[in-house]
mmCIF file of C-alpha atoms in Angstrom:
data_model
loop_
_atom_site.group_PDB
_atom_site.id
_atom_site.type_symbol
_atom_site.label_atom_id
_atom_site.label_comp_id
_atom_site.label_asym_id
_atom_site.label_seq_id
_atom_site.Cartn_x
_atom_site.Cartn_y
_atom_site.Cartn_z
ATOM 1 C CA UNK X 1 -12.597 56.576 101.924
ATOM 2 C CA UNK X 2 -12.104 57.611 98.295
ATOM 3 C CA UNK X 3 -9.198 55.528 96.264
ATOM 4 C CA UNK X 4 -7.980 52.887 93.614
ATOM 5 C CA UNK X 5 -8.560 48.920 94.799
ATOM 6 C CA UNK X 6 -6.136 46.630 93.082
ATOM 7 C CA UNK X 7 -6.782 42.905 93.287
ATOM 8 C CA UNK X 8 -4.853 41.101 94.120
ATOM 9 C CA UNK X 9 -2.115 42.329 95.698
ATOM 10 C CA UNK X 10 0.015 39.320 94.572
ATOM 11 C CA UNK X 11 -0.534 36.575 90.953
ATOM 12 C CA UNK X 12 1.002 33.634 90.253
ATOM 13 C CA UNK X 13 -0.029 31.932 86.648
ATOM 14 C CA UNK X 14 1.633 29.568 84.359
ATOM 15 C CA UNK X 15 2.607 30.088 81.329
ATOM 16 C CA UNK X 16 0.010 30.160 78.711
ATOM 17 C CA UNK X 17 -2.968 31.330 81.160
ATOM 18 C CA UNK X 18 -5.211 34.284 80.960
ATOM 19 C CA UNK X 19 -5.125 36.123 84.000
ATOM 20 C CA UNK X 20 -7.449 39.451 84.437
ATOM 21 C CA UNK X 21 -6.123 42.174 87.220
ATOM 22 C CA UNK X 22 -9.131 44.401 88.868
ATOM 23 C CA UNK X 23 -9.224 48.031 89.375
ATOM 24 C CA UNK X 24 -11.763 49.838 91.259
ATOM 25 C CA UNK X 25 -11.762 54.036 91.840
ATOM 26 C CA UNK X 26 -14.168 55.625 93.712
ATOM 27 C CA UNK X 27 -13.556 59.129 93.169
ATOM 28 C CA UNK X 28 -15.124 59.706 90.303
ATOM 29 C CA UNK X 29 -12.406 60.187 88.021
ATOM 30 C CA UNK X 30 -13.457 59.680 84.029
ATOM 31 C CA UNK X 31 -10.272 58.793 82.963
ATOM 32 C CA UNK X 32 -8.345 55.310 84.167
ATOM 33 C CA UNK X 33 -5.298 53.926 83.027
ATOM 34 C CA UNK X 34 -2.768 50.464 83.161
ATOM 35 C CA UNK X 35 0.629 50.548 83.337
ATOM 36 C CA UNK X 36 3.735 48.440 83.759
ATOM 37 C CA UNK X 37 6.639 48.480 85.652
ATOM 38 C CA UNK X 38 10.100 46.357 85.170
ATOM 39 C CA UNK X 39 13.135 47.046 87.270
ATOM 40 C CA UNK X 40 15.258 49.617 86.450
ATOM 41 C CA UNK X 41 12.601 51.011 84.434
ATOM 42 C CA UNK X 42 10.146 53.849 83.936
ATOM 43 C CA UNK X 43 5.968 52.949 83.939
ATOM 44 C CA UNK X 44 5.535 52.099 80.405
ATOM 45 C CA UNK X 45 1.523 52.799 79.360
ATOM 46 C CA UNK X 46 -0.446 49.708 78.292
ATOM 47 C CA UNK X 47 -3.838 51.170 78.111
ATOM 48 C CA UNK X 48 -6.641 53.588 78.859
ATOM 49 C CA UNK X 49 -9.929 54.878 78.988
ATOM 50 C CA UNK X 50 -11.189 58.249 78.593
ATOM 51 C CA UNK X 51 -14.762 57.671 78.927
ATOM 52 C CA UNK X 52 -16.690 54.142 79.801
ATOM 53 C CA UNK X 53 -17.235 51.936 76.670
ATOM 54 C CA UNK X 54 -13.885 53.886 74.939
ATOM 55 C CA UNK X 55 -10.445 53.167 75.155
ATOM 56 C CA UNK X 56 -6.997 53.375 73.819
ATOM 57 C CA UNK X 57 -3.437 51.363 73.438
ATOM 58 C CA UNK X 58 -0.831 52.889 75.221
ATOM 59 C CA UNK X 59 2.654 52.134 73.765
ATOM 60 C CA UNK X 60 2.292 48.203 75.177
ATOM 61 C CA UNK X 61 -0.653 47.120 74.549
ATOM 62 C CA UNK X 62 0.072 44.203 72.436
ATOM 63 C CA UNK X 63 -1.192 41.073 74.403
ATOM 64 C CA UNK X 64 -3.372 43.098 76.543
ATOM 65 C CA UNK X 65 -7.158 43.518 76.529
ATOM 66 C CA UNK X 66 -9.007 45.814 78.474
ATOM 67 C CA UNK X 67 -12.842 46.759 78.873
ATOM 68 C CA UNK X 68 -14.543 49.354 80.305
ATOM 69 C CA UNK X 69 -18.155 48.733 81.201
ATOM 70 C CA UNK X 70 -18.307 50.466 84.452
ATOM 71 C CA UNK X 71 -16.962 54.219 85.119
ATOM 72 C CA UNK X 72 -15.691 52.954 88.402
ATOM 73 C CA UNK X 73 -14.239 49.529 86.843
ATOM 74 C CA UNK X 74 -11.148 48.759 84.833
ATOM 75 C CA UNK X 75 -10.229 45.523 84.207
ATOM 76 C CA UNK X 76 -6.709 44.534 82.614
ATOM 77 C CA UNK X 77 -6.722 41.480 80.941
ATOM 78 C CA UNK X 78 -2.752 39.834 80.593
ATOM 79 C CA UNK X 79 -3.321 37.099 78.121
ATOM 80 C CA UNK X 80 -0.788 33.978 76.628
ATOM 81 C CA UNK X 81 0.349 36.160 73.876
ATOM 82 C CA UNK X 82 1.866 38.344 75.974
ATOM 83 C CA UNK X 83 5.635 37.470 76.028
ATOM 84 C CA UNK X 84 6.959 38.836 79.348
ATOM 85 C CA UNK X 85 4.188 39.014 81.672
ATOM 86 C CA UNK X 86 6.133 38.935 84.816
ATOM 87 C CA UNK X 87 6.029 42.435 86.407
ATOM 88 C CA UNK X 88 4.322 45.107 88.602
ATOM 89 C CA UNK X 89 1.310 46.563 87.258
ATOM 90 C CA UNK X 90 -0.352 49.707 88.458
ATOM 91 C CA UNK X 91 -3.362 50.996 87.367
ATOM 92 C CA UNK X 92 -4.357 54.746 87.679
ATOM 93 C CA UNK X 93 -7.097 57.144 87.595
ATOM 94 C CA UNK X 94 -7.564 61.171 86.961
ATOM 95 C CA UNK X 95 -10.748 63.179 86.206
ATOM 96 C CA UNK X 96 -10.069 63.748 82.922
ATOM 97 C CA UNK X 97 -7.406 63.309 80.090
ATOM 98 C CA UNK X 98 -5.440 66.048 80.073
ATOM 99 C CA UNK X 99 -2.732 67.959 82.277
ATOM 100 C CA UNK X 100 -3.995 66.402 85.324
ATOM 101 C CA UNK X 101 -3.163 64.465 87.950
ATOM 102 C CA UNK X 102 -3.123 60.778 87.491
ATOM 103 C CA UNK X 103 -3.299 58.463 91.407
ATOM 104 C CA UNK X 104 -2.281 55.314 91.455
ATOM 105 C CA UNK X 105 -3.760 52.187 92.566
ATOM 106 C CA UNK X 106 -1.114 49.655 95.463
ATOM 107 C CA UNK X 107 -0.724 47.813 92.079
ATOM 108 C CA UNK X 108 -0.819 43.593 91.458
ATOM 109 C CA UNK X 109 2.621 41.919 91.184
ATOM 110 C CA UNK X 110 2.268 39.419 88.118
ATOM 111 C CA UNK X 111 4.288 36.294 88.177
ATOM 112 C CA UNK X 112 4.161 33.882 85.385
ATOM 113 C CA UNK X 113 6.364 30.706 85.565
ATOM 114 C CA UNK A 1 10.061 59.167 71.629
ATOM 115 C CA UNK A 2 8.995 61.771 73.894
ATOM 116 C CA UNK A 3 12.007 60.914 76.964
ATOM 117 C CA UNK A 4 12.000 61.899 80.185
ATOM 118 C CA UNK A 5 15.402 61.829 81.344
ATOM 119 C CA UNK A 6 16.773 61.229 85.383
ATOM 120 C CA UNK A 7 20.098 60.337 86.474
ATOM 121 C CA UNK A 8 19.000 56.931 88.243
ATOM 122 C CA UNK A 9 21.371 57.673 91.705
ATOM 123 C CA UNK A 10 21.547 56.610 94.271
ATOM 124 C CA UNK A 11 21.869 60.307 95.710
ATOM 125 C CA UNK A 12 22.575 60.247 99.294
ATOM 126 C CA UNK A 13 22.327 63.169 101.525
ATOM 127 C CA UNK A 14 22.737 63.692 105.345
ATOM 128 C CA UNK A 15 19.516 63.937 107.175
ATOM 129 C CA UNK A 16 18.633 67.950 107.310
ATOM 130 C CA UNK A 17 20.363 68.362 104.036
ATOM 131 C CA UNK A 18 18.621 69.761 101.211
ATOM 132 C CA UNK A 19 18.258 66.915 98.051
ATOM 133 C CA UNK A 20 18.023 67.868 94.689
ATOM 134 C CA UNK A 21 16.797 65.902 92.143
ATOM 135 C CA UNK A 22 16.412 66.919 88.289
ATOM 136 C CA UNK A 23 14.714 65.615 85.299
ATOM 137 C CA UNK A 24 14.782 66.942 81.744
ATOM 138 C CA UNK A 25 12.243 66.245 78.954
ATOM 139 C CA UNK A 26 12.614 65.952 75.497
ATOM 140 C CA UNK A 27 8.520 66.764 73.896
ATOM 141 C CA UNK A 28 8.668 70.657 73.686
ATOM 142 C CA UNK A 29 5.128 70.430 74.039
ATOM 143 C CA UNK A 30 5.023 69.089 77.525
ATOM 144 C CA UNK A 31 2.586 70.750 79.837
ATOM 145 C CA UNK A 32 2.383 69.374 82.730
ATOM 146 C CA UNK A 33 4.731 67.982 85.299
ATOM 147 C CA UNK A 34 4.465 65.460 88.033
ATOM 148 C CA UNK A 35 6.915 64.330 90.571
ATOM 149 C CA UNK A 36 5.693 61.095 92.579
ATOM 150 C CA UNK A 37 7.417 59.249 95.134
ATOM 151 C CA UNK A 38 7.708 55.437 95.375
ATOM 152 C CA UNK A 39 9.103 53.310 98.158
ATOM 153 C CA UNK A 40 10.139 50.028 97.180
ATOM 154 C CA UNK A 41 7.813 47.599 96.175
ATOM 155 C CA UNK A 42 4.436 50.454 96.727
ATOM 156 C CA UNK A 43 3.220 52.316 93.948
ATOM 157 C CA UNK A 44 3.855 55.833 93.626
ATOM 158 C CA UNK A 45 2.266 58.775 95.459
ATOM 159 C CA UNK A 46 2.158 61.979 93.578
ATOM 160 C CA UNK A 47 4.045 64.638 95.435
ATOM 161 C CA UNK A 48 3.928 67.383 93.269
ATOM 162 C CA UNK A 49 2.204 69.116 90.009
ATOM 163 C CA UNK A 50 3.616 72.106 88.124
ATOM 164 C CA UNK A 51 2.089 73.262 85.165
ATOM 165 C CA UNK A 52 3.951 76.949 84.894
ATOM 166 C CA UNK A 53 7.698 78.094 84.634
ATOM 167 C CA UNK A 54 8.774 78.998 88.032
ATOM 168 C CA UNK A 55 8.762 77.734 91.741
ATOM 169 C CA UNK A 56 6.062 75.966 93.346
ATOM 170 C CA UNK A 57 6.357 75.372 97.536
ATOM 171 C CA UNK A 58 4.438 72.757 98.996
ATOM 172 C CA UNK A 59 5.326 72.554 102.797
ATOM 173 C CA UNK A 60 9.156 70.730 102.529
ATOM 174 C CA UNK A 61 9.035 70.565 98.685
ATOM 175 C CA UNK A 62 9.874 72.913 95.905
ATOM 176 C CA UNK A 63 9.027 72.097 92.657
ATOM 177 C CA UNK A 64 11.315 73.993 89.885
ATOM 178 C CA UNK A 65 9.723 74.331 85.777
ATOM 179 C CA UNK A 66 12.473 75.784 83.090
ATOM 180 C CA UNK A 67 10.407 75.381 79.754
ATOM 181 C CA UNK A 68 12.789 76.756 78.069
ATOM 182 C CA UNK A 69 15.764 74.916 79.131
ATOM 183 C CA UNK A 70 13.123 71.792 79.372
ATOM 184 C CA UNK A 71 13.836 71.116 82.903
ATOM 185 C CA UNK A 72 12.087 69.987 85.781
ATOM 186 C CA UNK A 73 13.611 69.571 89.487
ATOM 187 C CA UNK A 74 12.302 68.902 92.742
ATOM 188 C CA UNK A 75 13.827 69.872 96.282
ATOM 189 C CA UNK A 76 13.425 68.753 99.192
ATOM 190 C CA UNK A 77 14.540 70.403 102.495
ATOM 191 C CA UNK A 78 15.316 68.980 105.984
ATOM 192 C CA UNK A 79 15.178 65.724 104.422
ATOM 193 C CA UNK A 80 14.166 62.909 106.322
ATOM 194 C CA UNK A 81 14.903 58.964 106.404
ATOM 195 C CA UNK A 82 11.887 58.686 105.857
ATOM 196 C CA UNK A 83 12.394 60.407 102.285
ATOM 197 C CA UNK A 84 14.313 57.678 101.332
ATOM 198 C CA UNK A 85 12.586 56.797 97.931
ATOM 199 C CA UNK A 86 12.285 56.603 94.479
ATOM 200 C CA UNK A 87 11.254 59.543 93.153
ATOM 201 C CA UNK A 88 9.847 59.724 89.758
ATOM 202 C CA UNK A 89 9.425 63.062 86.967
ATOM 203 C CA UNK A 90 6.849 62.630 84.535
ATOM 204 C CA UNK A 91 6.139 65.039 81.605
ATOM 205 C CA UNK A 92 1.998 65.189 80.384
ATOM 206 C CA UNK A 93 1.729 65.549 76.427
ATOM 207 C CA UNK A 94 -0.947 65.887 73.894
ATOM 208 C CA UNK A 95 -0.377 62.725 71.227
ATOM 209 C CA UNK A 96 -2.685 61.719 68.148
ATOM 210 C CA UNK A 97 -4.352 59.749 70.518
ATOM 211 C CA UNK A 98 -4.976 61.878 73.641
ATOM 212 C CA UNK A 99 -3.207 63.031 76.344
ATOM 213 C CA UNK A 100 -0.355 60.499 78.230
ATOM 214 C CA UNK A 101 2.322 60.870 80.903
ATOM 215 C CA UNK A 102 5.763 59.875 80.348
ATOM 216 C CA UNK A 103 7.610 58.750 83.382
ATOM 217 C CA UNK A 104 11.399 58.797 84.116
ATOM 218 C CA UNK A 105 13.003 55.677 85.046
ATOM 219 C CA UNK A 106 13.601 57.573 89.063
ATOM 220 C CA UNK A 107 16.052 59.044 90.832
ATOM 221 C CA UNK A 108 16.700 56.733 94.233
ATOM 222 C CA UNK A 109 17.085 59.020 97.054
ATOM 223 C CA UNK A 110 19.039 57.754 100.001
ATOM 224 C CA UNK A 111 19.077 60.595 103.456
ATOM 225 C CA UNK A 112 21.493 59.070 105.775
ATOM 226 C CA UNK A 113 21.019 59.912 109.453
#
């Protein structure tokens, strides 16, 4: 079956801990993407990656890392300097950049106490 | 700020009834247009792409495009309970740094039996 693995489905840190989320697409897809999601908002783009070995801030990306060694890998690292950590994350994938479709992953639900 | 704009509901229709949800965008430049669905606490599924001015039919969904008037709408006919949702517009732009979606912050769709 081709698709987007999150893991884990649910994260509970304290405050002041790194904590990396995993994404996984097997469709082939070039481009891959993180964002978040707060209540009551829209998905608000933290990073992503055109190509492996390249990628890009989104409009969030401050106290985020990300690395792309893998075309089928994106890891989202959420580390201590990040101020609000607490929320949904999702991470997507299309074949390209450009005006096409973007699927998302079941996402990781970040809680940080 | 390129803004994607959706009255954030609830809407409620009868079951059968036809919903109608709109979205307007602000980036002139927009070319594509996504409308995904999201139940609560999943990630969103991608519905619907339109890329041209004009109707596009997919089975119980229209999608609607009005570049002009910078409008996007989706309907959806003999809606179900099961369409009970959060549905989300998103608008695809070129930027500086490539190409990015901007999401809406959803419409929540309630069909009452």
């Amino acid at each position: 079956d081709g698709g987007i693995t999150q893991s884990p489905k649910y994260l509970f840190r304290k405050e002041g801990q790194n904590v990396t989320l995993s994404c996984e697409q097997n469709l082939n897809h070039d481009a891959m993407y993180w964002y978040r999601q707060d209540p009551g908002q829209g998905l608000r783009l933290i990073y992503y990656s055109q190509i492996v070995n390249d990628f890009q801030k989104g409009d969030i990306a401050e106290g985020y890392s990300v690395s792309r060694e893998k075309k089928e890998s994106f890891p989202l690292t959420v580390t201590s300097a990040q101020k609000n950590p607490t929320a949904f994350y999702l991470c997507a994938s299309s074949i390209g950049t450009g005006p096409y479709e973007q699927y998302f992953g079941p996402g990781t639900r970040l809680t940080v106490t | 700020q390129k803004e994607v704009e959706q009255n954030s509901g609830p809407l409620s229709v009868p079951e059968g009834a036809i919903a109608s949800l709109n979205c307007t965008y602000s980036d002139r430049g927009s070319q594509s247009f996504f409308w995904y669905r999201q139940y609560s606490g999943k990630s969103p599924e991608l519905i619907m792409s339109i890329y041209s001015n004009g109707d596009k039919e997919d089975g119980r969904f229209t999608a609607q495009l009005n570049k002009a008037s910078q409008y996007v709408s989706l309907l959806i006919r003999d809606s179900q309970p099961s369409d009970s949702a959060t549905y989300l517009c998103a608008a695809g732009t070129n930027s500086n740094s490539g190409y990015a979606l901007n999401f809406g912050k959803g419409t929540s769709l309630l069909v009452t039996p």
